[in-house]
PDB file of C-alpha atoms in Angstrom:
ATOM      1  CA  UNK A 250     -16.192 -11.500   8.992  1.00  0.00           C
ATOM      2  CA  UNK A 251     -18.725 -13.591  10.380  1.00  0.00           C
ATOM      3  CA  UNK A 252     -16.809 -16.579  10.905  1.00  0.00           C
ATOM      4  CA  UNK A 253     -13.429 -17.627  12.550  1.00  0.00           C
ATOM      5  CA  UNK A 254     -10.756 -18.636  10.476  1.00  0.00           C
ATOM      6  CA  UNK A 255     -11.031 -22.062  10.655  1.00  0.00           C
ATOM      7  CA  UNK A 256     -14.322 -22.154   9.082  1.00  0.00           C
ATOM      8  CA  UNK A 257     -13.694 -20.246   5.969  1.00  0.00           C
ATOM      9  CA  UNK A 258     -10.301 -22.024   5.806  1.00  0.00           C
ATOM     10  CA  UNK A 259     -12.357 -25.517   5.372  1.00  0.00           C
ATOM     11  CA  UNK A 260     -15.116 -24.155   3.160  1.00  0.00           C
ATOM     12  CA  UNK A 261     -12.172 -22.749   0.541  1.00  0.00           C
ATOM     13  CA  UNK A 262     -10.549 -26.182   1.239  1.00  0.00           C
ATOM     14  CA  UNK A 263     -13.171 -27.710   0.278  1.00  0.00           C
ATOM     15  CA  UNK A 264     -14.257 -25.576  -2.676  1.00  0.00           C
ATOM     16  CA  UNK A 265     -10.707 -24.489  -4.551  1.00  0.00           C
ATOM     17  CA  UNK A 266      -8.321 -27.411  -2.931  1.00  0.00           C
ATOM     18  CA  UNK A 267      -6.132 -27.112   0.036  1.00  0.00           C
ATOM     19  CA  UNK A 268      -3.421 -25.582  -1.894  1.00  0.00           C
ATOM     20  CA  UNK A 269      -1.826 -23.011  -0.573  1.00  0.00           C
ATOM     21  CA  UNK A 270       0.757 -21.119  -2.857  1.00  0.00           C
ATOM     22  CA  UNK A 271       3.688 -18.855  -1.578  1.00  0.00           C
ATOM     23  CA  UNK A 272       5.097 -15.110  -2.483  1.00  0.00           C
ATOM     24  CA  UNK A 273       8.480 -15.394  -2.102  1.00  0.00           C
ATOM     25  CA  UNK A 274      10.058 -12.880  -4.253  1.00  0.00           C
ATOM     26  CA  UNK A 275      13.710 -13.509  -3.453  1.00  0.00           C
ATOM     27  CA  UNK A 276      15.684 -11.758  -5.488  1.00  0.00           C
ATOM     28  CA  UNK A 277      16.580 -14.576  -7.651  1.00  0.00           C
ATOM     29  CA  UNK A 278      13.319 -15.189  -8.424  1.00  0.00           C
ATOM     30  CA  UNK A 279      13.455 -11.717  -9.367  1.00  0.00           C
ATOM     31  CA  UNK A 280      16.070 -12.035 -11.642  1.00  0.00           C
ATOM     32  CA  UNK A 281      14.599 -15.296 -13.349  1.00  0.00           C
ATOM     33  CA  UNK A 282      11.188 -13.274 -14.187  1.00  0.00           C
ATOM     34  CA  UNK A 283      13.751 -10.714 -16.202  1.00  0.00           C
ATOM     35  CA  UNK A 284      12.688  -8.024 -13.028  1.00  0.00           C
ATOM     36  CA  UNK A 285      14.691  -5.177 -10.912  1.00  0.00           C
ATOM     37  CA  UNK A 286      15.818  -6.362  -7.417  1.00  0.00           C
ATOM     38  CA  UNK A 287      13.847  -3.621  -6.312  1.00  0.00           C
ATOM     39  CA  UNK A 288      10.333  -2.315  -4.971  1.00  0.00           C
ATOM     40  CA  UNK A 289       9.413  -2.052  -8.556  1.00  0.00           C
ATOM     41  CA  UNK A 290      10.232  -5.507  -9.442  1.00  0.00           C
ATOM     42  CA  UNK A 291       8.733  -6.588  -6.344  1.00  0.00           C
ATOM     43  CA  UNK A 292       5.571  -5.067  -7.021  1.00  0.00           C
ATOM     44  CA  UNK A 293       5.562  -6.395 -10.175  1.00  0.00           C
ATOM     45  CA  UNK A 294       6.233  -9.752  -9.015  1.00  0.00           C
ATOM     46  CA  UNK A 295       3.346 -10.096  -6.190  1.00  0.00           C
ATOM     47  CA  UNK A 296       0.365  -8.676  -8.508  1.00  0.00           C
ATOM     48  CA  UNK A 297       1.263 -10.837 -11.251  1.00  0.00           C
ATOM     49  CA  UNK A 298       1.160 -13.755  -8.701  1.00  0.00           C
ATOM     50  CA  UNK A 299      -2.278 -12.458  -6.926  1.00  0.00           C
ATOM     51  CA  UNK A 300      -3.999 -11.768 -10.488  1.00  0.00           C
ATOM     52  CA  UNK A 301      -3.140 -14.779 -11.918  1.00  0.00           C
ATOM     53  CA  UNK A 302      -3.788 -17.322  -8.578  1.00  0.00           C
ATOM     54  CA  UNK A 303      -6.399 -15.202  -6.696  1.00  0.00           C
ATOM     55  CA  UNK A 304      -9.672 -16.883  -8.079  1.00  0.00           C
ATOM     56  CA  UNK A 305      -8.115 -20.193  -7.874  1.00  0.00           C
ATOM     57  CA  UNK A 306      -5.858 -21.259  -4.635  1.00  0.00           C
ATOM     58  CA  UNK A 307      -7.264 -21.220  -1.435  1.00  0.00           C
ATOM     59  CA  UNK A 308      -4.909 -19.634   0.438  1.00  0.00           C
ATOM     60  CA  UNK A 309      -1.596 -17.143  -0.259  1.00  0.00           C
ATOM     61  CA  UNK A 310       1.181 -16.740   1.960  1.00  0.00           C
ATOM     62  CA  UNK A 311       3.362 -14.028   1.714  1.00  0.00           C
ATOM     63  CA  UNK A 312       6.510 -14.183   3.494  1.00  0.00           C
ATOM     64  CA  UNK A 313       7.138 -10.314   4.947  1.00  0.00           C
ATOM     65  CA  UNK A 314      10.854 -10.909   4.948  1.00  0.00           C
ATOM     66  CA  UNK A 315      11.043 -10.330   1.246  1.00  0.00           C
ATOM     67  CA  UNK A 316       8.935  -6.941   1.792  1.00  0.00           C
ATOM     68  CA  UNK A 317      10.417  -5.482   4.395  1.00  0.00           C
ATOM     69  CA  UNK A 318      13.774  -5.681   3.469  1.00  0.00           C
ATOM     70  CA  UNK A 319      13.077  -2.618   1.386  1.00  0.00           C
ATOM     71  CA  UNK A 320      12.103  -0.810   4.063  1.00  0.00           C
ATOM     72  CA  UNK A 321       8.865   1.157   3.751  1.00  0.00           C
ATOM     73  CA  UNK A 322       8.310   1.167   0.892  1.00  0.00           C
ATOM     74  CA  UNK A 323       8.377  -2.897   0.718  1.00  0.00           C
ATOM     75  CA  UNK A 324       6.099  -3.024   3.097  1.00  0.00           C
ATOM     76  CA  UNK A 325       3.448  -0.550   1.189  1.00  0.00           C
ATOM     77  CA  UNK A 326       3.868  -2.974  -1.056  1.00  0.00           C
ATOM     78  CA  UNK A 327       2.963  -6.271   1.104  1.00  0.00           C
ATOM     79  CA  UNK A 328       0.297  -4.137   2.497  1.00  0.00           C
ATOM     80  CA  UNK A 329      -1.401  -3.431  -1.434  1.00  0.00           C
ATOM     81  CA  UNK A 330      -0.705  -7.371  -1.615  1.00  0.00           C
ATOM     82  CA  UNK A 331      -2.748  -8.552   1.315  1.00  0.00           C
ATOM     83  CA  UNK A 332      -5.651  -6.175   1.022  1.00  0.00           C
ATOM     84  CA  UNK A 333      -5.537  -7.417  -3.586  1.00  0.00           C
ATOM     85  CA  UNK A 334      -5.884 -10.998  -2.344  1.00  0.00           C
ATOM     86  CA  UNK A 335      -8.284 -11.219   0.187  1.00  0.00           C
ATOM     87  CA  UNK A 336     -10.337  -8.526  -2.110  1.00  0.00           C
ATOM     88  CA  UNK A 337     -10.177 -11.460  -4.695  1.00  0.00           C
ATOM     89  CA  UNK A 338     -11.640 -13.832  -2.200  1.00  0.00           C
ATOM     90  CA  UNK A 339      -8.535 -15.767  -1.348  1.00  0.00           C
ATOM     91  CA  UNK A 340      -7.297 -16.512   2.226  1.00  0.00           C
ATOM     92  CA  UNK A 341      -4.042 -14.648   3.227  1.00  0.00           C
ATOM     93  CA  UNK A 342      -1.766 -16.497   5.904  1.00  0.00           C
ATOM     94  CA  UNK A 343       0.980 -13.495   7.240  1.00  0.00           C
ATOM     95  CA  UNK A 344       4.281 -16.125   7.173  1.00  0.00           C
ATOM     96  CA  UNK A 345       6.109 -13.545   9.310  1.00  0.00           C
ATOM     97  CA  UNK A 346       7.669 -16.422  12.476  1.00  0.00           C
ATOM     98  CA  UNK A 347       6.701 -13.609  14.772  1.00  0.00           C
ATOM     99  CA  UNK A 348       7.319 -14.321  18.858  1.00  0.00           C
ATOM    100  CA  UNK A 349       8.589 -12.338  22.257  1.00  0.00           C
ATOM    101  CA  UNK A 350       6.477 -11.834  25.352  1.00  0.00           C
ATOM    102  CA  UNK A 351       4.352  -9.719  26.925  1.00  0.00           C
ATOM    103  CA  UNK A 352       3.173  -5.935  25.124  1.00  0.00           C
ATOM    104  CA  UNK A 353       6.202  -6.817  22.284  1.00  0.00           C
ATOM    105  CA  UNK A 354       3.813 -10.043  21.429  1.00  0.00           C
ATOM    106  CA  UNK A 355       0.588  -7.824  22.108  1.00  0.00           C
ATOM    107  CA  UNK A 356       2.062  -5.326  19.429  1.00  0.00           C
ATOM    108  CA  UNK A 357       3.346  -7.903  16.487  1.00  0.00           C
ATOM    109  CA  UNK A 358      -0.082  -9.605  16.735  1.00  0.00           C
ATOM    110  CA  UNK A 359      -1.903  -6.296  16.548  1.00  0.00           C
ATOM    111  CA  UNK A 360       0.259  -5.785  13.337  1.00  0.00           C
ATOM    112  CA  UNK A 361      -0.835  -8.489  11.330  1.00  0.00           C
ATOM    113  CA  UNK A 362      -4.303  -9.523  13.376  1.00  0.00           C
ATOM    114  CA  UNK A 363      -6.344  -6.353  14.122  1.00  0.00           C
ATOM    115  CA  UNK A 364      -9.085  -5.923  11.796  1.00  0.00           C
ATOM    116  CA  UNK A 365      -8.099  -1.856  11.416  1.00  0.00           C
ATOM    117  CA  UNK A 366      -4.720  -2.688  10.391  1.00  0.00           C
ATOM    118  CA  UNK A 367      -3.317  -2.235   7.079  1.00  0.00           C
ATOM    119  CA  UNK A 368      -1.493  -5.467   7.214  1.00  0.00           C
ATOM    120  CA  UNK A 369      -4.639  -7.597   8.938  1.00  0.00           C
ATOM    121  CA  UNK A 370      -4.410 -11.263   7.729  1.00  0.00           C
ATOM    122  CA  UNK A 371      -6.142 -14.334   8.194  1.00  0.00           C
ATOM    123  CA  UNK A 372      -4.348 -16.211   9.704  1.00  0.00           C
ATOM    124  CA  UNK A 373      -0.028 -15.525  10.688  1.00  0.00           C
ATOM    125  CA  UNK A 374       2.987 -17.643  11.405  1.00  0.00           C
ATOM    126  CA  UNK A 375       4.360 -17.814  14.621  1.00  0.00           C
ATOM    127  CA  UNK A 376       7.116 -18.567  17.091  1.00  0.00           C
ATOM    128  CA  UNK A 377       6.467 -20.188  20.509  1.00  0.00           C
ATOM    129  CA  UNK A 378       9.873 -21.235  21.583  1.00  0.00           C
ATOM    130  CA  UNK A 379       9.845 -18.559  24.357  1.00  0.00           C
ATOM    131  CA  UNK A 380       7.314 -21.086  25.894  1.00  0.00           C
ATOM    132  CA  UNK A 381       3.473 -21.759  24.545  1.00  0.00           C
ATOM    133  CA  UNK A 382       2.148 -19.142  26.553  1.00  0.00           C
ATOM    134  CA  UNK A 383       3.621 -16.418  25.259  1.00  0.00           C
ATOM    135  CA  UNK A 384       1.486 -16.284  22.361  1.00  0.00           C
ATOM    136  CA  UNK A 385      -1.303 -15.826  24.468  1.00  0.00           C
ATOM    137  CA  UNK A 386      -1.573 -11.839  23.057  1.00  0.00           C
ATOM    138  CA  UNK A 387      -2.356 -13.401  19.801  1.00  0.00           C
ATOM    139  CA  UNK A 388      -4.071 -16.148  20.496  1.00  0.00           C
ATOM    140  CA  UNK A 389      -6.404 -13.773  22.016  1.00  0.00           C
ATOM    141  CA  UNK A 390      -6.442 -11.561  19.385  1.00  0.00           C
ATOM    142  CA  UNK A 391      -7.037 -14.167  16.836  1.00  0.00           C
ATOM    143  CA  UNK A 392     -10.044 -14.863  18.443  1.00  0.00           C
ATOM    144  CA  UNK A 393     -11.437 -11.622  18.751  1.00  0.00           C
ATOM    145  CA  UNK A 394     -10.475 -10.684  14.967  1.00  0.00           C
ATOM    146  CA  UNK A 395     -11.451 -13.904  13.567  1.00  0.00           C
ATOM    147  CA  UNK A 396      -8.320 -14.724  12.908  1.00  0.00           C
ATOM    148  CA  UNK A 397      -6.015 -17.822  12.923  1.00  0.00           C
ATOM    149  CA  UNK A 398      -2.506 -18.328  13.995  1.00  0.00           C
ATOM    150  CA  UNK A 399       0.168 -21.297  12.513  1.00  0.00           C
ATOM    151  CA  UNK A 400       2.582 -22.510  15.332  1.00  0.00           C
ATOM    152  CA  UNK A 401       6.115 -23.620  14.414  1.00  0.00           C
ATOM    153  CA  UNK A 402       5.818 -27.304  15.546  1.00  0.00           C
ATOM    154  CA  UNK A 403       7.570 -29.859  13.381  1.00  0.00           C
ATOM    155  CA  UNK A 404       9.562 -27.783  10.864  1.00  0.00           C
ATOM    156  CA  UNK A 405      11.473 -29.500   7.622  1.00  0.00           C
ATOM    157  CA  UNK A 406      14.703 -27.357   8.660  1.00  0.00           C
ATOM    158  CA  UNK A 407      17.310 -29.955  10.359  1.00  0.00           C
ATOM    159  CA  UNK A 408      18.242 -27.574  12.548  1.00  0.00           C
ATOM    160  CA  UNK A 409      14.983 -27.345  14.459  1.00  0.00           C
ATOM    161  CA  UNK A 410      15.225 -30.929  15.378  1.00  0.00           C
ATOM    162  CA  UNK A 411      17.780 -29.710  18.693  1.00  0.00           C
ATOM    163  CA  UNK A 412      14.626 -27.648  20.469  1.00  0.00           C
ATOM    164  CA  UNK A 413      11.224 -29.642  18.522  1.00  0.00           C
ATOM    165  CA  UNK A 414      12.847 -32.954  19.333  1.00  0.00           C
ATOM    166  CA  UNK A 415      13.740 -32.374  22.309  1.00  0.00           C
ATOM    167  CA  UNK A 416      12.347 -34.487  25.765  1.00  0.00           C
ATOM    168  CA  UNK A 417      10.672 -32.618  28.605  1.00  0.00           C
ATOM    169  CA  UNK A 418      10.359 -34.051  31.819  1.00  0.00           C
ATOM    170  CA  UNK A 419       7.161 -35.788  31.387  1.00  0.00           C
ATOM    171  CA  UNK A 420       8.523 -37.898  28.182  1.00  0.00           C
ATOM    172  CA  UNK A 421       7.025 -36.068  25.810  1.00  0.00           C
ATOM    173  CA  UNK A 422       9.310 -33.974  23.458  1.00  0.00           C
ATOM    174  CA  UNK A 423       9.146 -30.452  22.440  1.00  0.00           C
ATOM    175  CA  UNK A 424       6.999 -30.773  19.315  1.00  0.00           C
ATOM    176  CA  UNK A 425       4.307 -32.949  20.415  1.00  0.00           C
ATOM    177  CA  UNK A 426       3.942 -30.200  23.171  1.00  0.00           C
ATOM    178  CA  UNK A 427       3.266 -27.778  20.676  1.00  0.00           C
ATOM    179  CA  UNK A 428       0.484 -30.286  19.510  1.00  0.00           C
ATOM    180  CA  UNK A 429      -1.241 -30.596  22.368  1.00  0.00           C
ATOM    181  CA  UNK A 430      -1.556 -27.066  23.091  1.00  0.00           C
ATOM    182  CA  UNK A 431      -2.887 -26.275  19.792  1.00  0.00           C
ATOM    183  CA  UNK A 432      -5.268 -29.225  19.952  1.00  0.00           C
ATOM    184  CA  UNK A 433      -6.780 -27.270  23.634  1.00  0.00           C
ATOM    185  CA  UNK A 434      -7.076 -24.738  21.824  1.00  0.00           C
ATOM    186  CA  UNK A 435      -9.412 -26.256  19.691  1.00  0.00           C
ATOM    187  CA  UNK A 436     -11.580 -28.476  21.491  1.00  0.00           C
ATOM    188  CA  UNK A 437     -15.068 -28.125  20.426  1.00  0.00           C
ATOM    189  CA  UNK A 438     -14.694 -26.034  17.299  1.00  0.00           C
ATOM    190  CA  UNK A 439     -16.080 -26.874  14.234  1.00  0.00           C
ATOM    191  CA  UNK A 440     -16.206 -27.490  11.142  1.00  0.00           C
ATOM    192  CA  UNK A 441     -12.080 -26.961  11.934  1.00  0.00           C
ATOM    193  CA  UNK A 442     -10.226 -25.060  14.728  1.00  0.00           C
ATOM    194  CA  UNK A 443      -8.392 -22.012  13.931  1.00  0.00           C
ATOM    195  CA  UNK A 444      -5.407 -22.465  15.721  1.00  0.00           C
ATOM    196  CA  UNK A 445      -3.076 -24.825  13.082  1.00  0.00           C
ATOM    197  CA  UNK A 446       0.711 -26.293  13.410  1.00  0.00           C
ATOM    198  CA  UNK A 447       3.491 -25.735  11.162  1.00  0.00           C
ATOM    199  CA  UNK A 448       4.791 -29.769  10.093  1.00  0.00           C
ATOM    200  CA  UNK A 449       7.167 -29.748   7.306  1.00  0.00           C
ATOM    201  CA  UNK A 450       6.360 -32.472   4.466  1.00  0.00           C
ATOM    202  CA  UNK A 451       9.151 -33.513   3.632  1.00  0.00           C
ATOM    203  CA  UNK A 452       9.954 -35.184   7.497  1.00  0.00           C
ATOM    204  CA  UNK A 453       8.792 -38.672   6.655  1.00  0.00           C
ATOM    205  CA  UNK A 454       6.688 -40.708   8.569  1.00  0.00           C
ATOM    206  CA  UNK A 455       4.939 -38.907  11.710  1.00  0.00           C
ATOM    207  CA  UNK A 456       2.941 -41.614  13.074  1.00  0.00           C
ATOM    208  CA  UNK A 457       4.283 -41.037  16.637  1.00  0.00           C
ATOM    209  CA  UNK A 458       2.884 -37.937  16.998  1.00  0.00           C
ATOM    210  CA  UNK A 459      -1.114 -36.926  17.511  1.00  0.00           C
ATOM    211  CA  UNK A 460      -1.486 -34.396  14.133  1.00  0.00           C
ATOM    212  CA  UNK A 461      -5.129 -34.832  15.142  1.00  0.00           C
ATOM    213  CA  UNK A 462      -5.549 -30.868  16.607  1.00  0.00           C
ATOM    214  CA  UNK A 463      -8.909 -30.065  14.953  1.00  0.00           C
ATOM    215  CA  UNK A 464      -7.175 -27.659  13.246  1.00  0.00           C
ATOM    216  CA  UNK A 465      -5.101 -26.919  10.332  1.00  0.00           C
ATOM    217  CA  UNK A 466      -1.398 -28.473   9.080  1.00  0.00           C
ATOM    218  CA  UNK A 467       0.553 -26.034   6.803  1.00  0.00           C
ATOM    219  CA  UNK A 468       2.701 -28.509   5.066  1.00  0.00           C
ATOM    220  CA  UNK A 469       5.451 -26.571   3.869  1.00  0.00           C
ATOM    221  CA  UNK A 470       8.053 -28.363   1.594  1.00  0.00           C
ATOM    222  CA  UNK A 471       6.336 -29.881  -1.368  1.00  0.00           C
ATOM    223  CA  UNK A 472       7.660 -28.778  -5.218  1.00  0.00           C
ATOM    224  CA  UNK A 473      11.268 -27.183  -5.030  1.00  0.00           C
ATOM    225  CA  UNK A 474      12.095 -29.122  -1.020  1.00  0.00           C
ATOM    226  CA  UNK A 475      11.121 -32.455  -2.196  1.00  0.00           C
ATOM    227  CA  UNK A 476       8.133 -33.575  -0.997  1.00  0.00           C
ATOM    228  CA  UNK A 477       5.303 -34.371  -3.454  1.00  0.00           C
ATOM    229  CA  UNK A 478       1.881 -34.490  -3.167  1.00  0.00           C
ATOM    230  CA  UNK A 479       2.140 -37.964  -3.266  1.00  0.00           C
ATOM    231  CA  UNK A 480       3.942 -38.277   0.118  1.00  0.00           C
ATOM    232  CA  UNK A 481       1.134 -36.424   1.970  1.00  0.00           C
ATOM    233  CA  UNK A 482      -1.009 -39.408   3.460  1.00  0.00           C
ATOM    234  CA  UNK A 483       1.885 -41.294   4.519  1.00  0.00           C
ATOM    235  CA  UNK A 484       3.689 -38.146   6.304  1.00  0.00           C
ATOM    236  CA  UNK A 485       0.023 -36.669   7.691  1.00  0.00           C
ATOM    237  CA  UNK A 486      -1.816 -40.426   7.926  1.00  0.00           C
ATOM    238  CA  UNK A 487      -5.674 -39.556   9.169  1.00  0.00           C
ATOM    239  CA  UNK A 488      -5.108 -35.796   9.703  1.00  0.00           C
ATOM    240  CA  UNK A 489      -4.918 -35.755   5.584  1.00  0.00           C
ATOM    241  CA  UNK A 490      -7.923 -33.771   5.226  1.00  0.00           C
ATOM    242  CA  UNK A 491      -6.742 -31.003   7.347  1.00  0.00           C
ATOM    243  CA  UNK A 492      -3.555 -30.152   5.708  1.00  0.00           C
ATOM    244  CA  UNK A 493      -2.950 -27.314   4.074  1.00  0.00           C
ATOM    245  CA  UNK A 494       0.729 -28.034   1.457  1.00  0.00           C
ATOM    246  CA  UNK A 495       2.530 -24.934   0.708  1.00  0.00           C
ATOM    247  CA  UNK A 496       4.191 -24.827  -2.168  1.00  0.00           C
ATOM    248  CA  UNK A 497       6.271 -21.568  -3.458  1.00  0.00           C
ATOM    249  CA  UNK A 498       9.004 -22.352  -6.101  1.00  0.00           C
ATOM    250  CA  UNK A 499       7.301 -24.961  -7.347  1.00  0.00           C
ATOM    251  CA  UNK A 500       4.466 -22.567  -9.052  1.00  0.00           C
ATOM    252  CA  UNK A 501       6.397 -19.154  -9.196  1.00  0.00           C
ATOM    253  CA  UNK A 502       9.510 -20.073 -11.108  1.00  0.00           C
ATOM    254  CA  UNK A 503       6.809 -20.525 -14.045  1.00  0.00           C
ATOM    255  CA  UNK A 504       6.015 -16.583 -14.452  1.00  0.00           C
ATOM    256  CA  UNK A 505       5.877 -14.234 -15.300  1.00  0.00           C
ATOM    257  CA  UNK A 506       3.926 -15.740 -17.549  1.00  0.00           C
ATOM    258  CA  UNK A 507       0.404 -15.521 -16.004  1.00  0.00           C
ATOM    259  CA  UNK A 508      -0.963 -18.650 -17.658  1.00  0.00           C
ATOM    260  CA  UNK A 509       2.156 -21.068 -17.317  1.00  0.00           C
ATOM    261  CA  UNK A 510       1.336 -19.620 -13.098  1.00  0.00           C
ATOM    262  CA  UNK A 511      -1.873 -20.827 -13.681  1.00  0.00           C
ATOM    263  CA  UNK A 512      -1.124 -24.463 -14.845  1.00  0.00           C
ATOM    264  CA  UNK A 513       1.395 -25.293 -12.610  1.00  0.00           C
ATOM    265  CA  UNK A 514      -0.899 -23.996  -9.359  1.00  0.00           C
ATOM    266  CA  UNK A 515      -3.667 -26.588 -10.966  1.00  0.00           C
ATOM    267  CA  UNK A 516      -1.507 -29.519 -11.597  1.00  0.00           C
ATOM    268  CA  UNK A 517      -0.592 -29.292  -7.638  1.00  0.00           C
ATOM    269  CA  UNK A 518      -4.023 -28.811  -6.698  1.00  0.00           C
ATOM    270  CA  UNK A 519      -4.841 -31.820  -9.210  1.00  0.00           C
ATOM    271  CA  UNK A 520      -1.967 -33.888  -7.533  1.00  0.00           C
ATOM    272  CA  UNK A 521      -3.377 -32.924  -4.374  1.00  0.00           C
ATOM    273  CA  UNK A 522      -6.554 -34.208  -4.564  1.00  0.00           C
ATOM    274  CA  UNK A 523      -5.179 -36.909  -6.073  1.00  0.00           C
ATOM    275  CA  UNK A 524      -3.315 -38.286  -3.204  1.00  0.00           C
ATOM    276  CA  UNK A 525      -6.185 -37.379  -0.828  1.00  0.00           C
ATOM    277  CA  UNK A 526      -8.302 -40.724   0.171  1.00  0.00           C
ATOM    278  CA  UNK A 527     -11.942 -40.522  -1.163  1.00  0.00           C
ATOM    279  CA  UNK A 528     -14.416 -39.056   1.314  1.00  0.00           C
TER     280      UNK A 528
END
């Protein structure tokens, strides 16, 4: 790759939409598609979502929970699914929450970040509420690979309120913290940084906070949480143009069938751009 991640994140932004669908094969969504709970169905499931999305969303994130908990052979699976989509030309973001210190860091980001592994992303998901810093082993690696990482900053879940929200010393709580670091990180980069924030969608009106990181937002929580596309500019306000909505149920409880997959990915992306002010 010849440029970071934040680059070719904004040039498929700008050429497919800033949609960014999930594989989530849960086992109920399993079920609903008429498949086996099983590495079969789950197979199944993430190539009919890659074959009929690949040429049209900017971005897939596969959540590695639903692999690996079939063991290896899951995870040969999520492995044929990364290395399918990013064949196809889309963007893969790892959602995989990973975060420890020290080598244990070091060896999770080599996982999913290091260009010779079989798992290499674009960009992963992960944890820094063991303090900022000790993401530094894939923040580093990031950069070296090309890479991007999305921090856990704001999240939709109510429970993350008790450690975002909370105050520091200095006045300045938790999550807006996690902003500011990201926004270091990204000082100077352009067209966008490749260090984003994870800010759920569906938490109402952010104004308080600087979004404005030069990087990416992954906007989880639009379709089956809630949020709409509609509710984007007033949650996001003038970082708008760098977020990146996630939406999962919303599109996949529409397959199998390939082209009812298809339509429902485009009438997000149409909603989307919709909602997004004119340049």
């Amino acid at each position: 790759m010849t440029e970071p991640f934040g680059a070719r994140l904004r040039h498929a932004m700008d050429e497919r939409g800033p949609l960014c669908v999930g594989i989530d094969p849960h086992a109920s969504l399993l079920t609903e598609w008429g498949l086996a709970d099983d590495v079969s169905g789950l197979e199944r499931f993430s190539r009919t979502v890659v074959e009929a999305l690949s040429d049209r969303v900017a971005v897939f994130k596969p959540q590695s929970a639903f692999f690996e908990r079939f063991g290896s052979r899951g995870v040969a699976v999520l492995e044929k699914t990364v290395q399918e989509a990013r064949a196809a030309g889309a963007l893969v973001l790892m959602d995989a929450k990973r975060g420890d210190i020290g080598s244990t860091m070091a060896a999770y980001a080599e996982a999913f970040l290091h260009k010779d592994s079989p798992l290499f992303s674009d960009a992963l998901t992960v944890s820094p509420y063991l303090g900022y810093g000790s993401l530094s082993p894939a923040v580093a690696l990031a950069r070296e690979s090309g890479a991007g990482l999305f921090v856990l900053a704001l999240t939709s879940n109510p429970e993350g309120g008790e450690v975002q929200h909370a105050v520091r010393a200095d006045g300045r709580n938790v999550g807006a913290t996690m902003l500011a670091h990201l926004a270091a990180e990204n000082t100077g980069e352009e067209p966008l940084g490749s260090f984003g924030a994870v800010v759920g969608a569906t938490l109402g009106d952010l104004s308080t906070y600087d979004l404005d990181i030069n990087g990416p937002l992954l906007a989880p929580g639009v379709g089956a949480q809630g949020a709409t596309p509609a509710d984007l500019p007033r949650v996001f306000g003038a970082a708008i143009r760098n977020v990146v909505p996630n939406v999962s149920r919303g599109v996949l409880r529409h397959g199998p069938d390939a082209g009812a997959l298809r339509d429902s990915a485009e009438r997000f992306a149409d909603e989307i751009r919709s909602a997004l002010p004119s340049a």
